[in-house]
XYZ file of C-alpha atoms in Angstrom:
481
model
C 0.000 0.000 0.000
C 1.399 3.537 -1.055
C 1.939 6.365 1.444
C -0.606 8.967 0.342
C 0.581 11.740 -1.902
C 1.115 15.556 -0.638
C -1.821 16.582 -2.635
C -3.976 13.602 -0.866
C -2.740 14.833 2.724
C -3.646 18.732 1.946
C -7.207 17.256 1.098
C -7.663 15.035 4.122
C -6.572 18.594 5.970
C -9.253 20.656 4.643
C -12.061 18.265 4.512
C -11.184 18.040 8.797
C -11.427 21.303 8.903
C -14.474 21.286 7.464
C -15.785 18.776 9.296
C -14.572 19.861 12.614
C -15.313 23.429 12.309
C -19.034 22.793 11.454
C -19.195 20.172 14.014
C -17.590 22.813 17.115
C -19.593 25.891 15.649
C -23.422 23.680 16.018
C -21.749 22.977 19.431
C -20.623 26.490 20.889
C -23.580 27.774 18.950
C -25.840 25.932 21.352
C -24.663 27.720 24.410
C -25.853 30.780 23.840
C -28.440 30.989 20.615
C -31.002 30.084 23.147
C -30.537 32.886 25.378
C -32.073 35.479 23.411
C -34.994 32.983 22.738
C -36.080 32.354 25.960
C -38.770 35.077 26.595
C -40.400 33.754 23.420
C -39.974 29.773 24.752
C -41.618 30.834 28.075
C -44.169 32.320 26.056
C -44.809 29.528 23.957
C -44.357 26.592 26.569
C -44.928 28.429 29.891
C -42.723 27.695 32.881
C -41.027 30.119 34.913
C -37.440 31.433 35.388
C -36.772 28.138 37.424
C -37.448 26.107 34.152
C -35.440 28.639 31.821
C -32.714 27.560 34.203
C -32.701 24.215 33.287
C -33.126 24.755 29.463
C -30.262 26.505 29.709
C -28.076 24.225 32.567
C -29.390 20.968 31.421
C -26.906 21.350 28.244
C -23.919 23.362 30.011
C -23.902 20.795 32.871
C -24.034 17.668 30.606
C -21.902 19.097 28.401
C -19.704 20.074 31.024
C -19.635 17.041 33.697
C -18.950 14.667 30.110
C -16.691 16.025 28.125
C -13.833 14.284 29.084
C -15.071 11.049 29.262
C -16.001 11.608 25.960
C -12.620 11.954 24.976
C -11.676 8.925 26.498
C -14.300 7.005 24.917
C -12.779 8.593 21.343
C -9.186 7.318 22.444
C -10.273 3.940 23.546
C -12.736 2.975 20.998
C -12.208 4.954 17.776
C -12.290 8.636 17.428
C -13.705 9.239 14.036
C -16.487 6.270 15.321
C -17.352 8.181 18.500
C -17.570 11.587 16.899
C -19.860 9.992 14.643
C -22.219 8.697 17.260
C -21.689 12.006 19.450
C -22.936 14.378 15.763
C -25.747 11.671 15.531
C -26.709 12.267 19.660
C -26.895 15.476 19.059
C -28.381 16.200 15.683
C -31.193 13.772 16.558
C -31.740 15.562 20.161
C -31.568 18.700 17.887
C -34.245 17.766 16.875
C -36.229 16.261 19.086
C -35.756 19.625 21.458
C -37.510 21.446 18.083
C -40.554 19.431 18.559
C -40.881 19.300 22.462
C -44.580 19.769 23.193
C -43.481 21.225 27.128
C -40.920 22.621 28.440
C -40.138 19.567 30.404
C -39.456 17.810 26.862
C -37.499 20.592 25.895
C -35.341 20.664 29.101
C -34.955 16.868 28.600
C -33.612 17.022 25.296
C -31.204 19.855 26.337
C -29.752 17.579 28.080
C -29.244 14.636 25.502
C -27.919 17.279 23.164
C -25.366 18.237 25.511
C -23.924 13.823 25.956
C -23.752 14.311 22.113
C -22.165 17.985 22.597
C -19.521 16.413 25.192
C -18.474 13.235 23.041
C -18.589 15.380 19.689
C -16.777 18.613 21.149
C -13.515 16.972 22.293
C -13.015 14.925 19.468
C -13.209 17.496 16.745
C -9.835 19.025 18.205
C -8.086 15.439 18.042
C -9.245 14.874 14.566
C -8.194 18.036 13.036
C -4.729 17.505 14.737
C -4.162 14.041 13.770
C -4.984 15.287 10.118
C -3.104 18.609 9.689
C 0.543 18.720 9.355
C 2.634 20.283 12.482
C 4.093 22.854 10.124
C 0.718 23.654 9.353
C -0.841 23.134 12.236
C -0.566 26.756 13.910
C -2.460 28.306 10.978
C -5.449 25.537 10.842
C -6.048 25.587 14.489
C -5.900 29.345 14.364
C -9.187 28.974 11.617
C -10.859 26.565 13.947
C -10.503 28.961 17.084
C -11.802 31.826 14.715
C -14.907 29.541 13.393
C -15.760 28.218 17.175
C -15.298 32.112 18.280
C -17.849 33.337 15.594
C -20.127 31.000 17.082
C -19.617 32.763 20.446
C -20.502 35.954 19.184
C -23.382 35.179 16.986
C -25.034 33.310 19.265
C -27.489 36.189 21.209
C -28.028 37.451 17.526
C -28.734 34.116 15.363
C -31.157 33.128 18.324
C -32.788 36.730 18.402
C -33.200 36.816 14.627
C -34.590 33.183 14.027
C -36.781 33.489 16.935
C -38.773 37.065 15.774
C -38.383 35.852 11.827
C -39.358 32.195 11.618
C -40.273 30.540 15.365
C -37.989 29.346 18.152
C -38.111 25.632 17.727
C -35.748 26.908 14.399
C -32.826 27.460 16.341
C -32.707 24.152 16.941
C -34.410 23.073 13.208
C -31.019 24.700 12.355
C -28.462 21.950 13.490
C -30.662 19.321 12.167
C -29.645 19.705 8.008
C -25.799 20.245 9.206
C -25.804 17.296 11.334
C -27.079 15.601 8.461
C -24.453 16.883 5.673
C -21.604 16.070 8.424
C -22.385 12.785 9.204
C -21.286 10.810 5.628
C -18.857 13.508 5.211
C -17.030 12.531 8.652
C -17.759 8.855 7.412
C -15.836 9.122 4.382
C -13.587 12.073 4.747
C -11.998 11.971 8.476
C -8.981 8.563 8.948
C -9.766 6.282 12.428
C -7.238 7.280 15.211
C -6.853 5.495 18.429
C -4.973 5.972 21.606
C -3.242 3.527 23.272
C -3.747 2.527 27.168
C -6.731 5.311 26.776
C -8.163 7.092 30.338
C -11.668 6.186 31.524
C -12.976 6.908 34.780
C -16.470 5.719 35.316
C -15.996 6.395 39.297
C -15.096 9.857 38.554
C -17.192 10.813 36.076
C -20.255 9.477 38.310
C -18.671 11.269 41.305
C -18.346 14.962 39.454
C -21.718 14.302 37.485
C -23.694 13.544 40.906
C -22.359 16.308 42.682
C -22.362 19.478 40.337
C -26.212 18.017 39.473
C -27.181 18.267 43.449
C -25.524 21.971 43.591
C -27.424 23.201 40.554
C -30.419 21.891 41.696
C -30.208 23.383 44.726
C -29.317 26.681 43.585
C -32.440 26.476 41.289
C -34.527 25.118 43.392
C -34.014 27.221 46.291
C -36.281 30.278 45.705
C -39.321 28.310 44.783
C -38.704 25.217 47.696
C -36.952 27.452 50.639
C -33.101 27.455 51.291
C -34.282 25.391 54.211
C -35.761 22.902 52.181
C -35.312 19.544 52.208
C -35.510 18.923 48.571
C -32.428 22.307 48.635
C -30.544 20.556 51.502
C -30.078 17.290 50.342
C -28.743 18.622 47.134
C -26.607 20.869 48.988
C -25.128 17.996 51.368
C -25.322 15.364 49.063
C -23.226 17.779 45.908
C -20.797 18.516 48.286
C -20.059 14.906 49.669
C -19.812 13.665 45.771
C -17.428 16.293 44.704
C -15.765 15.641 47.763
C -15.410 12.179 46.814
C -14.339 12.774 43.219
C -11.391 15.198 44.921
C -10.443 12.183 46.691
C -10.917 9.851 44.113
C -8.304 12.476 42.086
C -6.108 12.369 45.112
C -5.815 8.449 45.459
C -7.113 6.668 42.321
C -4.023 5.042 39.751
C -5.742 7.092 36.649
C -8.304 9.518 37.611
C -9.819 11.984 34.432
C -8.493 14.925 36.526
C -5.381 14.157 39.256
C -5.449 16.519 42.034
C -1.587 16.494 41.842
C -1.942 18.936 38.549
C -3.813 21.497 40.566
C 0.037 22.032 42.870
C 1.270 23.859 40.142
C 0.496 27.657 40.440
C -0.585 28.039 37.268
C -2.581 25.253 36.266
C -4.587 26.233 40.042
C -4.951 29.934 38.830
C -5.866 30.087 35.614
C -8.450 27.145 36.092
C -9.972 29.283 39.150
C -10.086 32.361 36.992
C -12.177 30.308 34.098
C -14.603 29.197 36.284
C -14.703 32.480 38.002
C -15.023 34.319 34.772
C -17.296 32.193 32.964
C -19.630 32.053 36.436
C -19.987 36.252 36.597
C -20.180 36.266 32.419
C -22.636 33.321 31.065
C -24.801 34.199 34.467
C -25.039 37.815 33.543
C -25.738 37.493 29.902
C -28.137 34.098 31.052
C -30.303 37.761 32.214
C -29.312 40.608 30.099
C -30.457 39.293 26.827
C -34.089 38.411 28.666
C -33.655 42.095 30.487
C -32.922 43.726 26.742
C -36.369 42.091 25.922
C -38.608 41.985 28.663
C -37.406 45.194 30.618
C -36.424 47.182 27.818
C -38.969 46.017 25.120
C -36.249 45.476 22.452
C -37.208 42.320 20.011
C -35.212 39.192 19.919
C -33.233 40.469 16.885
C -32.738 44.116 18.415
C -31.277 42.215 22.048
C -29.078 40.334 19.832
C -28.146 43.076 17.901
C -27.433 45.285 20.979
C -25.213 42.240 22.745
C -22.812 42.181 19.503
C -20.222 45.093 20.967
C -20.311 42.823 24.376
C -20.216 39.353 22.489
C -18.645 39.625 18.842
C -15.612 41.890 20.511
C -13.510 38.914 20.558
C -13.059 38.583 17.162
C -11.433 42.451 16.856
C -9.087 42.052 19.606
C -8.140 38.818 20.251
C -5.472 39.208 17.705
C -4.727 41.915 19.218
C -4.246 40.433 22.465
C -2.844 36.975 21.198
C 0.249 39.361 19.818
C 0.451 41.382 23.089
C 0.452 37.735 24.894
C 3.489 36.858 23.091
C 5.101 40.144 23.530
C 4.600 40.268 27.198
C 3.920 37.107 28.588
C -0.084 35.892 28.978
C -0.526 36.701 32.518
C -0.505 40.016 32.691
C -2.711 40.161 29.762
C -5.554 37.760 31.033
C -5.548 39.728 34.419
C -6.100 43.054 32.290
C -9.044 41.242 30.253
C -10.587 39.645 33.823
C -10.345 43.741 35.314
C -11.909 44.937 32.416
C -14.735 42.428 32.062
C -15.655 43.591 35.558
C -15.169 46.967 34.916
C -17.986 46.480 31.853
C -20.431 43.972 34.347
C -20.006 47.318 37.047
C -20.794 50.053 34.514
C -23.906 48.007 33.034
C -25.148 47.298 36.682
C -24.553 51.069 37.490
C -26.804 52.246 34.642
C -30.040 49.959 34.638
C -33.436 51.284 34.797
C -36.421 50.144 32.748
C -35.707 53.479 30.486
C -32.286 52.972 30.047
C -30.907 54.268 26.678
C -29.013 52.474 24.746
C -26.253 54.661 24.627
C -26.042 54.700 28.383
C -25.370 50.614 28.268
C -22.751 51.053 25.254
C -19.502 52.158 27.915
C -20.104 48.749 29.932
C -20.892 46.699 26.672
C -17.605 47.612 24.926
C -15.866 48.018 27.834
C -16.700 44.248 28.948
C -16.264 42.981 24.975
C -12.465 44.305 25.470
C -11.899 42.011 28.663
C -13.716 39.279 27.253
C -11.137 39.507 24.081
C -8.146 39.520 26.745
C -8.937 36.892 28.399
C -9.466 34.063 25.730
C -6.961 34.579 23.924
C -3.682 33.914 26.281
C -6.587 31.892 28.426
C -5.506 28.306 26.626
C -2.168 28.948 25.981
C -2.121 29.596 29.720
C -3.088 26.292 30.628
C -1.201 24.161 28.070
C 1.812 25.637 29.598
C 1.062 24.575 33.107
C 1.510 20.924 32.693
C 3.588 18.781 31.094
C 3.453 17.648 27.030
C 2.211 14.337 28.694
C -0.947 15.642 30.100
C -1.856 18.677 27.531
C -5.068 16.529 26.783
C -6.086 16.378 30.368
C -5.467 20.058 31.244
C -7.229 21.245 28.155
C -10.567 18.933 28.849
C -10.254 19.993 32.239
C -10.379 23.654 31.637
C -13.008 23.223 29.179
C -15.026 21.423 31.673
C -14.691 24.109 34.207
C -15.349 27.134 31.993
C -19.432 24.747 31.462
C -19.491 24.318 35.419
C -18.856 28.112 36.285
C -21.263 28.984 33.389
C -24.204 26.097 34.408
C -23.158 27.925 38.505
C -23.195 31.683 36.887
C -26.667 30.759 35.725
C -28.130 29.236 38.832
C -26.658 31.731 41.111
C -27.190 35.050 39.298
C -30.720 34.259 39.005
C -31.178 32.965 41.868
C -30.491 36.391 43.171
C -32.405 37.578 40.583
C -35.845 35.670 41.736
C -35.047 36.738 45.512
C -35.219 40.338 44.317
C -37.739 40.783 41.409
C -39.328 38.657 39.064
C -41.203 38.847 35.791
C -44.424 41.020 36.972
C -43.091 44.609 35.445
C -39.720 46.313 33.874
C -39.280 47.810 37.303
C -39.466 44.142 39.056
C -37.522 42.810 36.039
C -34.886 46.003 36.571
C -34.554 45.102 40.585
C -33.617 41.571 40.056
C -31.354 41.868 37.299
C -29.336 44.869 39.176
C -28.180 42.916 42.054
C -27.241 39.716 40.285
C -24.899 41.766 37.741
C -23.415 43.820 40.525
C -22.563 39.711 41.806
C -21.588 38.801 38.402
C -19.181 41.522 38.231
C -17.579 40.760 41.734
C -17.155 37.212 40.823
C -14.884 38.059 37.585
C -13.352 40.303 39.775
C -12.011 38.032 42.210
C -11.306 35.913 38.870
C -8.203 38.347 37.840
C -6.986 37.971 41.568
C -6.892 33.846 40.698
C -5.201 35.143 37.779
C -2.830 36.917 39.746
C -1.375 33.078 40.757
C -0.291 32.091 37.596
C 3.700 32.969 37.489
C 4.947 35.879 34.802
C 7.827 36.454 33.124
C 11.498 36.401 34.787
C 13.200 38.846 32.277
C 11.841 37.674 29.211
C 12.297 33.963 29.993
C 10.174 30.867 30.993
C 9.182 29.755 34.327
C 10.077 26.664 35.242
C 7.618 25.779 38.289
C 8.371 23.038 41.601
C 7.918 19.600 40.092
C 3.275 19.380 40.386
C 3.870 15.785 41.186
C 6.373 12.759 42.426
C 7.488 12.615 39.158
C 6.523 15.045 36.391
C 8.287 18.611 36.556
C 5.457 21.260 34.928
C 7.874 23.631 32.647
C 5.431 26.712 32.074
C 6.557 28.558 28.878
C 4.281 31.734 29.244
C 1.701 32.152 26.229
């Protein structure tokens, strides 16, 4: 059999970057299109804020709790075969959510989208690297960020405009044809990878997955039960005893998906604080400034999305920016200057809401925040894949990816939690006093993310760090981003 030609390699290339950047975009699209559609969902299949919640936290959480067993699953048994069952999992839940007749449906099929989110997500990454040439790699990787990042951004605005145009269930009508295209594309276009002696921790997974659910549904539940609850408290105790027990289980297990050990290195500890930190002040805040745009303000879905883009679609102005002043200068100091400024943007937009607000009043804290957001995700990954060794890049990465979906599935139960203890949907005004509060929290939290930042080592004249060994036997050599 002949080694495939240079011309036959550039084509397996693109066709995975196809494949892969369709396949991440349906995925990071799904995190936020529906946020601008959930007035019109409540609308259409009632429910209050504790059920918007869960249509939002019943993807983020599965997503979050199972993306890196998903990985494992790709390593062990077949990568190109379990993205193909992760793009079918989710296309069909796709879906399935489009047709829910309740909002219990819908919730429940937020939640099988995210298992085929988590064992789709990770994958794409491997594929496209296994495919692309390392001289090449730098460049294609750099497209993939830019297509995933697009999603970001066009997420409130995608959502708003399908929603007022066509109907709601079409945000979710959308993934359905791609999923379809993708899946004899990624059949016949993407090569089967494997990786030997492949990681999979059932106890773990079960461990993290029982105890983020209890904490969420406390969190949600506790405005409409009591904080005094049973129902509340047992989640409460219960969470915290399982996530105890998966820190334990990191501690003392032979192969846990996350060892404890990586979290002794400064770095790795303070830039995965500040992700969860930032993403728990951030997704919680927009979870109700794109419903506060709509049902405070009046705007329609495609004027909230519209008015979010200078917040959300910053990123894709400066993060070169920032991605050149992270090599310059080291990523630290850069991330802590996005996390300061994100909070800075959260501060100003809590300082000026009232149900009259004008719009140019919000634009300082919009922009403002947009800037940070920028800051931070650019150097943010780099960050972390220089914490640990070349051994464990894989873990670190699905680890901070898995954090950034718990802070944002905690942003969204907290921060409206405070919300519902302070206003609710009656009027703007009650709509105005819940949402103030709750960004005013949002905007402490990513504040006290830049201070985690603060951890992660800088620059010693212009050179690496080289950090104590993070465990018996693996020395973590940081080179800054």
């Amino acid at each position: 059999m002949h080694p495939p030609t240079p011309t036959a390699l550039r084509r397996r290339a693109v066709w995975a970057l196809v494949v892969t950047s369709l396949a991440s975009f349906m995925a990071a699209l799904d995190n936020l299109v529906v946020t601008t559609a959930l007035p019109s969902i409540r609308v259409s299949l009632g429910g209050g804020l504790k059920e918007l919640e869960w249509t939002v936290n019943a993807y983020t959480l599965t997503f979050a709790v199972l993306l890196m067993m998903g990985a494992a699953l790709g390593d062990r048994f077949g990568r190109r075969r379990l993205f193909l069952i992760g793009l079918t999992v989710f296309t069909g839940a796709s879906a399935a959510a489009a047709l829910s007749p309740g909002i219990g449906e819908l919730i429940a099929f937020r939640a099988v989208q995210g298992v085929g989110a988590a064992i789709m997500m990770p994958l794409t990454l491997t594929l496209l690297t296994a495919a692309v040439p390392a001289a090449r790699r730098g460049a294609v990787l750099g497209i993939y960020s830019a297509v995933t990042g697009l999603a970001v951004a066009s997420g409130p605005l995608i959502g708003g405009s399908i929603t007022e145009h066509i109907s709601w269930q079409w945000i979710f009508w959308l993934n359905v044809p791609v999923g379809i295209v993708l899946l004899p594309l990624a059949r016949l276009r993407l090569t089967e990878s494997h990786a030997p002696d492949a990681r999979l921790d059932v106890p773990g997974t079960l461990l993290v997955s029982g105890g983020l659910f209890g904490i969420v549904y406390a969190l949600v539940s506790a405005n409409s039960e009591g904080w005094t609850s049973a129902p509340v408290l047992t989640g409460l105790l219960a969470g915290t005893a399982l996530l105890g027990g998966f820190v334990r289980h990191g501690l003392t297990a032979k192969r846990p998906m996350l060892p404890m050990r990586l979290f002794r290195s400064r770095a790795f500890f303070g830039i995965n604080v500040a992700s969860l930190l930032m993403f728990l002040g951030m997704f919680g805040s927009i979870f109700l400034l794109s419903q506060f745009l709509q049902s405070a303000l009046g705007y329609s879905p495609t004027e909230a999305g519209l008015r979010m883009l200078p917040w959300t679609g910053m990123p894709i102005l400066v993060a070169p920016v920032a991605g050149y002043l992270s090599d310059r200068f080291g990523g630290r100091p850069i991330v802590v200057t996005g996390l300061a400024l994100q909070a800075v943007g959260l501060a100003l937009f809590a300082r000026v809401l009232s149900p009259d607000v004008a719009y140019t009043a919000q634009l300082p804290g919009l922009i403002i925040g947009g800037v940070g957001m920028a800051m931070y995700f650019a150097p943010a990954s780099g960050l972390v894949m220089s914490s640990v060794p070349p051994s464990e890049l894989g873990i670190a990465s699905g680890a901070n990816n898995a954090l950034r979906e718990v802070g944002g599935a905690l942003g969204v139960a907290v921060l409206a939690s405070v919300f519902s203890a302070r206003g609710g949907f009656g009027s703007p005004q009650q709509f105005t006093d819940g949402t103030v509060p709750a960004v005013w929290i949002g905007a402490g939290v990513v504040a006290l993310a830049a201070l985690a930042a603060l951890l992660v080592p800088g620059r010693r004249g212009g050179s690496p760090v080289v950090e104590p060994e993070s465990g018996p036997t693996t020395p973590a050599l940081r080179i800054p981003a």
